Structures are given as structure tokens and as C-alpha cells.
XYZ file of C-alpha atoms in Angstrom:
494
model
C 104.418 84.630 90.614
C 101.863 87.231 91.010
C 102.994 90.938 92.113
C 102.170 91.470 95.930
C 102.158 93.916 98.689
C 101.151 93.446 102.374
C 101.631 89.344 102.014
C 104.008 87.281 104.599
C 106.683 84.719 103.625
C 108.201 82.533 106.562
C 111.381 80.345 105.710
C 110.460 77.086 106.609
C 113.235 74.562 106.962
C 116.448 75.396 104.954
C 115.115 75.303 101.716
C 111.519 77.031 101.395
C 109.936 80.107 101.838
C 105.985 80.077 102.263
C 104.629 83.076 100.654
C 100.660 83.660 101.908
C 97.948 86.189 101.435
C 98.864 90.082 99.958
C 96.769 92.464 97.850
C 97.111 93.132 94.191
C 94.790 95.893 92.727
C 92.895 96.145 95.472
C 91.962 92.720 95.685
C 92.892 90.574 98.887
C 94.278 87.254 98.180
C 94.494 83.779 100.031
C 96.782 82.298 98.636
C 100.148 80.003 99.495
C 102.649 80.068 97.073
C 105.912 77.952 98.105
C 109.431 78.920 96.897
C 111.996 76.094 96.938
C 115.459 78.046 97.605
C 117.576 74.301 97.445
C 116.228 73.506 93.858
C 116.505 76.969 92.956
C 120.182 77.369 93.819
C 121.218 74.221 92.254
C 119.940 75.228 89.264
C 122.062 78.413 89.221
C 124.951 77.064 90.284
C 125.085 74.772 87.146
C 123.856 77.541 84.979
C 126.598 78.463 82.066
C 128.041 81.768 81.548
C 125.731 82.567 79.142
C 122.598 82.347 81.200
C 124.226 83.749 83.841
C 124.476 87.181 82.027
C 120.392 86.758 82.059
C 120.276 88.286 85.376
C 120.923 91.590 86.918
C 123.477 92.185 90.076
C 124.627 95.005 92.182
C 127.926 94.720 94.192
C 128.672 96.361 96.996
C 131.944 97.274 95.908
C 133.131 99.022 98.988
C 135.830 97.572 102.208
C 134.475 96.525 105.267
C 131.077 95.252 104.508
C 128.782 95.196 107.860
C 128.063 91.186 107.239
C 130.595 88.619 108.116
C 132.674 88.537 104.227
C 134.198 91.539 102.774
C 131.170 92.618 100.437
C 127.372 91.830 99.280
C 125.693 91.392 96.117
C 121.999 92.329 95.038
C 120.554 89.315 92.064
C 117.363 90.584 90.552
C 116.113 86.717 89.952
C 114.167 86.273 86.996
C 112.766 82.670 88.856
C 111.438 80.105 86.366
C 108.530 79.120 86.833
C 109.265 75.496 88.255
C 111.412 76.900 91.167
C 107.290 77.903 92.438
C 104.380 75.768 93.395
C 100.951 75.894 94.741
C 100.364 73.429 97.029
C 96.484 71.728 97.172
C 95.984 72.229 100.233
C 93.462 70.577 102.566
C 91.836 71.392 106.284
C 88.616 73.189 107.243
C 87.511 76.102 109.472
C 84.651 77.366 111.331
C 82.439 78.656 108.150
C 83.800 75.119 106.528
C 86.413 77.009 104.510
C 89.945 74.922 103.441
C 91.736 77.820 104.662
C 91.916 81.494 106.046
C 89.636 83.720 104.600
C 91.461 86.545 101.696
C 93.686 88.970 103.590
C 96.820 91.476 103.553
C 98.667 93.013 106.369
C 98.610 90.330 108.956
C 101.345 88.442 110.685
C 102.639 85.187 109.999
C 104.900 83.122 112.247
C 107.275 80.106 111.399
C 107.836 77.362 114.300
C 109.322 74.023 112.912
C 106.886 72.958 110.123
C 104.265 75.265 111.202
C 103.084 78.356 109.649
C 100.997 80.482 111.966
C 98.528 83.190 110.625
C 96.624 85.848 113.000
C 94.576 88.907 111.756
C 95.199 91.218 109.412
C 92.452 92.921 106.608
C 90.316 92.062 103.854
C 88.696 95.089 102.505
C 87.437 97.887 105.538
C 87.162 94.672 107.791
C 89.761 93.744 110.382
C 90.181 89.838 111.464
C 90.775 88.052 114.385
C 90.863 84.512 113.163
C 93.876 82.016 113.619
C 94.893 79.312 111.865
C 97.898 77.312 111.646
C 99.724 75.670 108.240
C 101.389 72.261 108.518
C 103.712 72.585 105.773
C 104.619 68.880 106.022
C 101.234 67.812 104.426
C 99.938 71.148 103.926
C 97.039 71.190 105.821
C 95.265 74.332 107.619
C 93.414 74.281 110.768
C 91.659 77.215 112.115
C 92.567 76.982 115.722
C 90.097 78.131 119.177
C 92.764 79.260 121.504
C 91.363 80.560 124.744
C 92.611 82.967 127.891
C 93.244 87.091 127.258
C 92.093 87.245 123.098
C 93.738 89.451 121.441
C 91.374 92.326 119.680
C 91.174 91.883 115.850
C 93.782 94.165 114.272
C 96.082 94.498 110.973
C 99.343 96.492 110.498
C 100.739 94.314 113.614
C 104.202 92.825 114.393
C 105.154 88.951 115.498
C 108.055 87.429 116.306
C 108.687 83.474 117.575
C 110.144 83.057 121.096
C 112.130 80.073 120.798
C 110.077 77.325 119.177
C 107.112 77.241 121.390
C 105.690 80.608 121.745
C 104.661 83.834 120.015
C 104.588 87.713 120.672
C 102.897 90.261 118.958
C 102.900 93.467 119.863
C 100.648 96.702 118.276
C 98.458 97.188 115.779
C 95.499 98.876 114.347
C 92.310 97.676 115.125
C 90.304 100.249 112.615
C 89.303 102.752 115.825
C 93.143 102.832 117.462
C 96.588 102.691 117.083
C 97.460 99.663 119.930
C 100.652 99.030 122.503
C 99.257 95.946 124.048
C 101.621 92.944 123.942
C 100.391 89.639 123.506
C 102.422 85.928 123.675
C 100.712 82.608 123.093
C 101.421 79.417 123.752
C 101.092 77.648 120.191
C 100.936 74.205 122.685
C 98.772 75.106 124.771
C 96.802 77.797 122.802
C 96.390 79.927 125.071
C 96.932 83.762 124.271
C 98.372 85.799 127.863
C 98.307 89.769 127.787
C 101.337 91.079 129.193
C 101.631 93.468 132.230
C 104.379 95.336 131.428
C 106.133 97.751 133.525
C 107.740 101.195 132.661
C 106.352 103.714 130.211
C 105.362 101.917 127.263
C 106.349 102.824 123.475
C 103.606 105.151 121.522
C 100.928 103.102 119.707
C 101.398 102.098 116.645
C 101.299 100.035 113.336
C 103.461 99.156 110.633
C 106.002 98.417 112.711
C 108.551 95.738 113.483
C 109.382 92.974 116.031
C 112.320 91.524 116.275
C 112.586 88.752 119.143
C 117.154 89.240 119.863
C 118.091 86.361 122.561
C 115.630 87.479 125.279
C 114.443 90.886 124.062
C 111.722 92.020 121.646
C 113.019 94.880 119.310
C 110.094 96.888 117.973
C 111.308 99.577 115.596
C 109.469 102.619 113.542
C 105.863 102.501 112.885
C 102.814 105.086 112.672
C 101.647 106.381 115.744
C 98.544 107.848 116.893
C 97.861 110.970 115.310
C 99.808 109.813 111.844
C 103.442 110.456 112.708
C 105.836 107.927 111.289
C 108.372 107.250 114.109
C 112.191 105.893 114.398
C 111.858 105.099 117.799
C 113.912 101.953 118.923
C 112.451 99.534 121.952
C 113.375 96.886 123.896
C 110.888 94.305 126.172
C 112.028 92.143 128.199
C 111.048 89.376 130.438
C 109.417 87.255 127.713
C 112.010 84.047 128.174
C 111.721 82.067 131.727
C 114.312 79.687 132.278
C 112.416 76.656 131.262
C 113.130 78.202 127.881
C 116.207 80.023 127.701
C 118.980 78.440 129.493
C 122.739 79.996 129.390
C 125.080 80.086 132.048
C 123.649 84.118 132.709
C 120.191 83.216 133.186
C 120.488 79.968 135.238
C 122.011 82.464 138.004
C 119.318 85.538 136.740
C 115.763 85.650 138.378
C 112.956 85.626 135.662
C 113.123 89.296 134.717
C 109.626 91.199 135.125
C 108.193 92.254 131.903
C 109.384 96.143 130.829
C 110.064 98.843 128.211
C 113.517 100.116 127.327
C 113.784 103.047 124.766
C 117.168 102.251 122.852
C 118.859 105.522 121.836
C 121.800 104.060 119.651
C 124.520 105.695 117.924
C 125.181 105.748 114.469
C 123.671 106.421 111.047
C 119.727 106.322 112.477
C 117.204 105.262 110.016
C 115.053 108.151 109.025
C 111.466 108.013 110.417
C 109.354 105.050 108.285
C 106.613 102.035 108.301
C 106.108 99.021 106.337
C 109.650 98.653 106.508
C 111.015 94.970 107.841
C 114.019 94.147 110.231
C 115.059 90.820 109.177
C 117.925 88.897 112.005
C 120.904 87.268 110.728
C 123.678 86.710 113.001
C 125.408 89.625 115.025
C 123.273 91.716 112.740
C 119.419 92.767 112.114
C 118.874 94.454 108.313
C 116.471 97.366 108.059
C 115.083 97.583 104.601
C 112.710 99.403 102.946
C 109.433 101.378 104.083
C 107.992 104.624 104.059
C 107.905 108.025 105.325
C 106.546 111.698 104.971
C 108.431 114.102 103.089
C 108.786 116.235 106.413
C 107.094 119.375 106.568
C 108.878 120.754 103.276
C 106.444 118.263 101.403
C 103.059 116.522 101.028
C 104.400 113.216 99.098
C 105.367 109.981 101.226
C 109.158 109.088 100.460
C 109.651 105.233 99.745
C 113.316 103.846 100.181
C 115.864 101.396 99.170
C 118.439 101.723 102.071
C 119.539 98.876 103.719
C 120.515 99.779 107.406
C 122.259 97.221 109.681
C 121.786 97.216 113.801
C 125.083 95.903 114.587
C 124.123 93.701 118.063
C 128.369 93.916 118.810
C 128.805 97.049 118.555
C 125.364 98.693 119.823
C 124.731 101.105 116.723
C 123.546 101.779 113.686
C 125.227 101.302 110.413
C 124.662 101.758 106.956
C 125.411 99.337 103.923
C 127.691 100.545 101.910
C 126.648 100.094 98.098
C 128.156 100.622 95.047
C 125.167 100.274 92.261
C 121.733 100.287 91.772
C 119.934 98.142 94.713
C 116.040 96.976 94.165
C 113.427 99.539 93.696
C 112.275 101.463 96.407
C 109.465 99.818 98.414
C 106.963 98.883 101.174
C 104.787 96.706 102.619
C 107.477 93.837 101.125
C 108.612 90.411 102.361
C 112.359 89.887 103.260
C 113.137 86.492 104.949
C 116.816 85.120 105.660
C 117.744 81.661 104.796
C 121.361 80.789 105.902
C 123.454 83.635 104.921
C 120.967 84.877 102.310
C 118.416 87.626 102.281
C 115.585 87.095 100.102
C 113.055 90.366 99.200
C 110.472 89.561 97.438
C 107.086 92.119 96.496
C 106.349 95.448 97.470
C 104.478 98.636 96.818
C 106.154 102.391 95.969
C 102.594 104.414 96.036
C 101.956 103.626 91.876
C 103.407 100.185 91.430
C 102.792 96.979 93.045
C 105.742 94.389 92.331
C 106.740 90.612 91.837
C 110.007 90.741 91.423
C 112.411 88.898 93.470
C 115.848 89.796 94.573
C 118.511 88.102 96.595
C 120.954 89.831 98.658
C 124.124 87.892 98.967
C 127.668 88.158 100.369
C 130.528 88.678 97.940
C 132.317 85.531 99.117
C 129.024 83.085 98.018
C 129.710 81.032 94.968
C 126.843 82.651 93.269
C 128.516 86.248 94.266
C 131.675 85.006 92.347
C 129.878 83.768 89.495
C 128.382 87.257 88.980
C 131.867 88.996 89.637
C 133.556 87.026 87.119
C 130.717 87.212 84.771
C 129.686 91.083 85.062
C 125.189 90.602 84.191
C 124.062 93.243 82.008
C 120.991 95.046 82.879
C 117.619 93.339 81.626
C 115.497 95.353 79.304
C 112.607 93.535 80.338
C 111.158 92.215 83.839
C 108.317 90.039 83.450
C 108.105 90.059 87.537
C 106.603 94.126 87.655
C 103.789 95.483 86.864
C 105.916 97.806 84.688
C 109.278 98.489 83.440
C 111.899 98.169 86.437
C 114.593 101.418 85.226
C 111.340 103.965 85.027
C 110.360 103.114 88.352
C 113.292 102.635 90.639
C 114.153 105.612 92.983
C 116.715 108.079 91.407
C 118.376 109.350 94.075
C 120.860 107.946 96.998
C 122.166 109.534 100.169
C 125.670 110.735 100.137
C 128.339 110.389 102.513
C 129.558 114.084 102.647
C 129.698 116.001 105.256
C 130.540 119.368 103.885
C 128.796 121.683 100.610
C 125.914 124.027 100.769
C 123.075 121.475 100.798
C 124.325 119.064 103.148
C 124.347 121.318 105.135
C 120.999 122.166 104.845
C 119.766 118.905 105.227
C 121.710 118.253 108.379
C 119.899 121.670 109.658
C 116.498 121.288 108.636
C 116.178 117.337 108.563
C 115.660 117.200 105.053
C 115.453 113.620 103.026
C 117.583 113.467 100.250
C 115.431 110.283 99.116
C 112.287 111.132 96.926
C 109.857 109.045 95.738
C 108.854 110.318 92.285
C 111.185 109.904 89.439
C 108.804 111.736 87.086
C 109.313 115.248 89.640
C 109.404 118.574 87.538
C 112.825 120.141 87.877
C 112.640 124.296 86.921
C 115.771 125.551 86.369
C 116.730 129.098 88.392
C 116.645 131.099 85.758
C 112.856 130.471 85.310
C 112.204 130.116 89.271
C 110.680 133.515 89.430
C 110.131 133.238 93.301
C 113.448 132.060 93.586
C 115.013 135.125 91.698
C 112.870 137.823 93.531
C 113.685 136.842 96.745
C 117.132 136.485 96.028
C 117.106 140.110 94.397
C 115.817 141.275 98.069
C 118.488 140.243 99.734
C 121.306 141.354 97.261
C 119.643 144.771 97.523
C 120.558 147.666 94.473
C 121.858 145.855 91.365
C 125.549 146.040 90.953
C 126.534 143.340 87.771
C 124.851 144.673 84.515
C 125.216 141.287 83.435
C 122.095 138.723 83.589
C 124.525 135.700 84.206
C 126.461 137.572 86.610
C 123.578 138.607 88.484
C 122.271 135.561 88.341
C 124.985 133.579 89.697
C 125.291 136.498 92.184
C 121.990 135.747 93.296
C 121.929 131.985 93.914
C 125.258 132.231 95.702
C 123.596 135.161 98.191
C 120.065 132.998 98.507
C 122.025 129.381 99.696
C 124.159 131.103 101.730
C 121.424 132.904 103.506
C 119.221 129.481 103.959
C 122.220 127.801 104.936
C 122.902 130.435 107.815
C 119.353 130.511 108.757
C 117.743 128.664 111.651
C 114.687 126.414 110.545
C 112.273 128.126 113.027
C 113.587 131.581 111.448
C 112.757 130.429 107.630
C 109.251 132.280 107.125
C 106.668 130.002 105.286
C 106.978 132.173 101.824
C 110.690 130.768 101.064
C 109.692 127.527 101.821
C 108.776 126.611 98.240
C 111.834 128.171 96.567
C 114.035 126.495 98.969
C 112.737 123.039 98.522
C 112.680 123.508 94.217
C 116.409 124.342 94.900
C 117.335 121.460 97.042
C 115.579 119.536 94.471
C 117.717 121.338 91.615
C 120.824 120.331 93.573
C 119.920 116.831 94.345
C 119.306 116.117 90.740
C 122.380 117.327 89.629
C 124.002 115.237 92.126
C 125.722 117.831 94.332
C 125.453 115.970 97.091
């Protein structure tokens, strides 16, 4: 399978997932590529030890796992090649194509056997086509829906409500970030803009939409202007009762269309896009994305968290893991099939990738087999573009909640995640800004030795940045500061 970023995959059924579109070096793709989970599991589970030990896992060794069994497991999958196929597929559109045209960063929706595609980007040129898949003989049709068109747009978010209509909300349409919502009827075809009540969310793209029960969750993004947000919505009025019925909303009036902004407690995702929020149960999985560096740095920060909405309990909480997860990454695909999570794809800002991982729970036979049968790391991964350990993310957030630095980064809003693992460490004996400033504040020399002094000094400097407001930090210590919180991270004070 070819390495991808900005593609879709849909689960389809209980035992595919429909992989379509992406770019890879620049070049826009339209292709389907179909993964068969059922044949794929089989195989494993009558695997012997040996080949077992051909694969990489990472447990999440810690009590209390978020999901539903005490713990999780990340498999890197090394998939053989008969686990994929291509299917020939057939159909026609407008310009007498079989299929969509080549594209990356549009949405893709799964009802029953049916794949839908809107939008998205191929090259400088956004799209406004739609076409539908049926999977069951794999045949395209690019369909003319009518009513209140949606404007052609990439970086936008979908979600199916129930199995006979759509929502998609935002965008960009290569002028504007958008906050229109949009549902159509995939019967029907006909696309309805929404009048929604209440002060709307921001504009943005690279978001997520999450349809929950009868509410759309829309989560993160870029806004207009560039900010990357961690903003946290909810819509609703999207279900009538001809859809939804429960005991609630037999006795509830249709609800009127409106925007909630969720402020929920917890461990908060930091601020990202091209992230995905993937539902599964009592729980919705953040993975992924990226974000700025904050205004200590000019690099975009790609992670490898995985951050669970707990729907129970109303917050926020974050996996607990014990070893190395995937690579960090955006613009990937992460679908759930039963109790599974499968990530597949990606892009860190250098690297485009094709490897696949699954993320399990510790009580799945394939979990056990790995437990009992501990998988070595593998020295080569013919899924990436290039060698898995030089490119995965170095560094994890801690726990902590006391030492110097955390609490800096609780005062300044500092990332402990960085993207680079090549970054250029200088130690504080050669930081000559570093030692200057922190001769200022020490004042005349007492310690005629240079270890002493220097000690003396780095002890005086952290405990005057950690005493400091962030508004009171003047711009000249600001690149000192963030080579020392990069000196600490590294050495894994944290």
C-alpha cells in the first residue's frame, strides 16, 4: 500500500475499510484501495509464535484504561500484501470519467454499502463534485443533487446522521475559512443549508465532526486569520423524530437548530488540525494533528497523543501509555471497526507514511498473543517512506505536577511535544546568552569556581523565569529560555 496523507477510509460493513484518494509527493491520487479486516485477522490469529514476534506492539501498561477492558495495545501491522485489493471499478460521470477526478482533503461518508465523496483539492483547485461508491459491485456514480449547493471547499468535516442523511460543516473554499452547515438527503439528494441559531463557532478547516446521538461535535481546526483552535461545539436539532425515536424524544418537540460551546473538564487537548475524533462507544478518541509551537517558536508541533472525550463522565481524558505509540502525524485516517481502532497514513511536515497500526484493548485475543509473546522492534518498515525509529517524535508529556519546568509550562502554555527529532541541543556552558543574563541577575561574582558559578547561575536564571509572569518576560530572554526548556526536556526532567 502506497504512503498517504489527506486520503479518507470509511469502514464498510464489519470487515472492510475503503481507503480513497490522498496525496503522495505532491501528486493527488484517485484511487480505492480496500482493506479486508475479517481475512486479515484470521490470518493472525493462526499465525505461530514465531511470526508473531514479526510485528511491533506497545501496551498500555497502566490501571484503569479509559476503554471498556483494563488496558490497550498499539500493533504496527506489517499487512501482506493479499490482506489489500484494488477493485476494477466501473460507473461514469459528467466529463465520462469511471470515477471522481484525483483529490486529497475531502470528506467521505459511509451509509450501508455506500461510500459518499464531496469536494476536497487537486492541486490550487477546490471541487464541488459528488459521487457516490456502491461497494457491493463497486460502481461510482457522480450524482446531480439539487436545493441550497454547497460552495466547493476542502479541509471540511462530515459525519452520517443515522443512515439516511449527511452533515458537513466548514471548510475552506480557497478565499475563506467557512461556518455554514450543510445536511443532505442521500435519498432524496437534496442538499438543505441550515439556519442555525445562537452565535456560531469561528470558521474554520481541518477540523472534526462527530455526529453523538443527536448532536454534531466539531472540535479544533484553523480559523480565520491562521490560529489553530481547541474549541469544543455542539449543534443540535439535526434528528426529527421520524429519525431518532427514544422514549426522550417521542415526548421532546423537534429542537431548533443551535450552537453550544462545550467547556469540559479535564486534560484539554492542546490547540491542533488535521487531527481525527473517531466514536466508539461511551467514548470519542482524539488522535493526532498539528499545532504551532506557541509564540516561543516558528515550527508546527505534530503529535501522537491519544485523548479520549469520555460521553459518561463529560470530560476529557488522556490515554495512559506505557511505550512507544505510532509516529507523530496528520492529515491520517483512523476508522473503528468493532472494538478496534485502525490508523492508517499520515504526514509529520518531512515524511509522508504507509504504515498501518491497530490500536487494540488488552483483553483481545490478538492483545494476549502479543503479551505472551513480547514483539521485538522491526529494523525495517517497508510501509514509510523512511526508517520508522529516526522519525518518530522523541518526547512525551509527563504527568507531574511539580519541578522547575512544569512549572513553566503550566505558566506560559508551553508544549512539551516537538516535532523535530534532529533539534540542536547546546549545552549551558556554551549558551553564552544564557550565561550573561544569568550573570546579571546574580550580580558581583562570589564562587571563584567556574562549576560553582555555573551551577549558581542556572539555579538563579530558572528560578527567576519560573517566578516571572509571561507578559513580564521581555522578548531578549525569550531565546535562552526556550534552549533551556529544550535542554530540560531532553534530558527528561519532566
Amino acid at each position: 500500500m502506497l504512503s498517504l496523507s489527506g486520503h479518507t477510509a470509511v469502514p464498510i460493513g464489519k470487515s472492510k475499510v475503503v481507503v480513497f484518494g490522498g496525496l503522495l509527493d505532491k501528486k493527488f491520487l484517485n484511487d480505492i484501495a480496500v482493506y479486508d479486516i475479517g481475512s486479515g485477522f484470521r490470518m493472525f490469529e493462526n499465525w505461530t509464535k514465531a511470526s508473531i514476534l514479526k510485528h511491533r506492539g506497545t501496551l498500555f501498561t497502566q490501571p484503569g484504561s479509559l476503554f471498556t477492558q483494563p488496558g490497550s495495545l498499539w500493533m504496527d501491522w506489517v499487512a501482506e500484501n493479499k490482506l489489500w485489493f484494488q477493485p476494477e471499478c466501473t460507473g461514469s460521470g459528467s466529463d465520462g470519467q469511471v470515477g471522481p477526478s484525483p483529490r486529497a482533503f475531502h470528506v467521505a461518508v459511509s451509509i450501508d454499502c455506500h461510500m459518499f465523496v464531496f469536494g476536497g483539492r487537486s492541486g490550487s483547485r477546490r471541487l464541488g463534485d459528488f459521487w457516490v461508491l456502491d461497494t457491493d459491485i463497486w460502481q461510482w456514480s457522480e450524482l446531480t443533487s439539487f436545493g441550497d449547493l454547497p460552495s466547493p471547499r476542502d479541509f471540511s468535516a462530515a459525519s452520517a446522521i443515522g443512515n439516511q442523511k449527511i452533515v458537513m460543516y466548514g471548510g475552506w473554499d480557497g478565499k475563506k475559512w467557512l461556518s455554514d452547515v450543510y445536511v443532505l438527503d442521500t435519498i432524496s439528494l437534496e442538499w438543505t443549508e441550515l439556519s442555525v441559531t445562537g452565535s456560531p463557532p469561528p470558521p474554520r478547516c481541518g477540523h472534526t465532526a462527530t455526529m453523538v446521538e443527536k448532536r454534531l461535535l466539531v472540535y479544533g481546526g484553523r480559523g480565520g486569520g491562521g490560529p489553530i483552535m481547541s474549541d469544543l461545539w455542539a449543534l443540535k436539532g439535526l434528528i426529527d423524530e421520524g429519525l431518532y425515536l427514544s422514549v426522550l424524544s417521542i415526548l421532546e418537540e423537534n429542537e431548533t437548530p443551535g450552537w453550544t460551546q462545550l467547556k469540559l473538564p479535564g486534560q484539554t487537548p492542546s490547540p491542533r488540525c488535521g487531527h481525527t475524533v473517531t466514536s466508539g462507544g461511551h467514548y470519542l478518541l482524539l488522535f493526532g494533528g498539528h499545532g504551532t509551537g506557541g509564540w516561543l517558536s516558528r515550527y508546527d508541533i505534530y503529535y501522537n497523543d491519544c485523548i479520549v472525550l469520555d460521553r459518561l463522565s463529560a470530560q476529557w481524558k488522556r490515554l495512559p501509555i506505557g511505550n512507544e505509540p505510532p509516529a507523530a502525524r496528520a492529515y491520517h485516517s483512523l476508522s473503528h471497526i468493532g472494538s478496534r481502532y485502525l490508523l492508517f497514513g499520515g504526514f509529520d511536515g518531512k515524511l509522508t507514511y504507509g504504515d498501518i497500526w491497530w490500536l487494540v484493548s488488552e483483553e483481545d485475543p490478538i492483545a494476549k498473543r502479543f503479551i505472551e509473546s513480547p514483539p521485538k522492534t522491526l529494523t525495517d518498515n517497508k510501509g514509510m517512506t523512511a526508517a520508522n525509529d529516526n522519525t518518530q517524535s522523541a518526547f512525551k508529556e509527563s504527568q507531574r505536577e511539580d519541578g522547575v519546568i512544569a512549572e513553566l509550562q503550566r505558566k506560559l502554555g508551553i508544549s512539551v511535544s516537538f516535532s523535530g527529532p534532529g533539534l540542536q541541543i547546546i549545552d549551558e556552558s556554551e549558551d553564552k546568552e544564557f550565561i550573561e543574563l544569568g550573570s546579571r541577575l546574580i550580580g558581583e561574582r562570589v564562587s571563584n569556581s567556574e562549576h560553582d558559578f555555573l551551577n549558581q547561575t542556572i539555579e538563579v536564571l530558572r528560578d527567576h523565569w519560573r517566578k516571572s509572569r509571561p507578559s513580564s518576560i521581555p522578548l531578549k530572554e525569550l531565546g535562552p529560555l526556550l534552549r533551556d526548556y529544550q535542554r530540560l526536556i531532553t534530558r527528561h526532567h519532566l
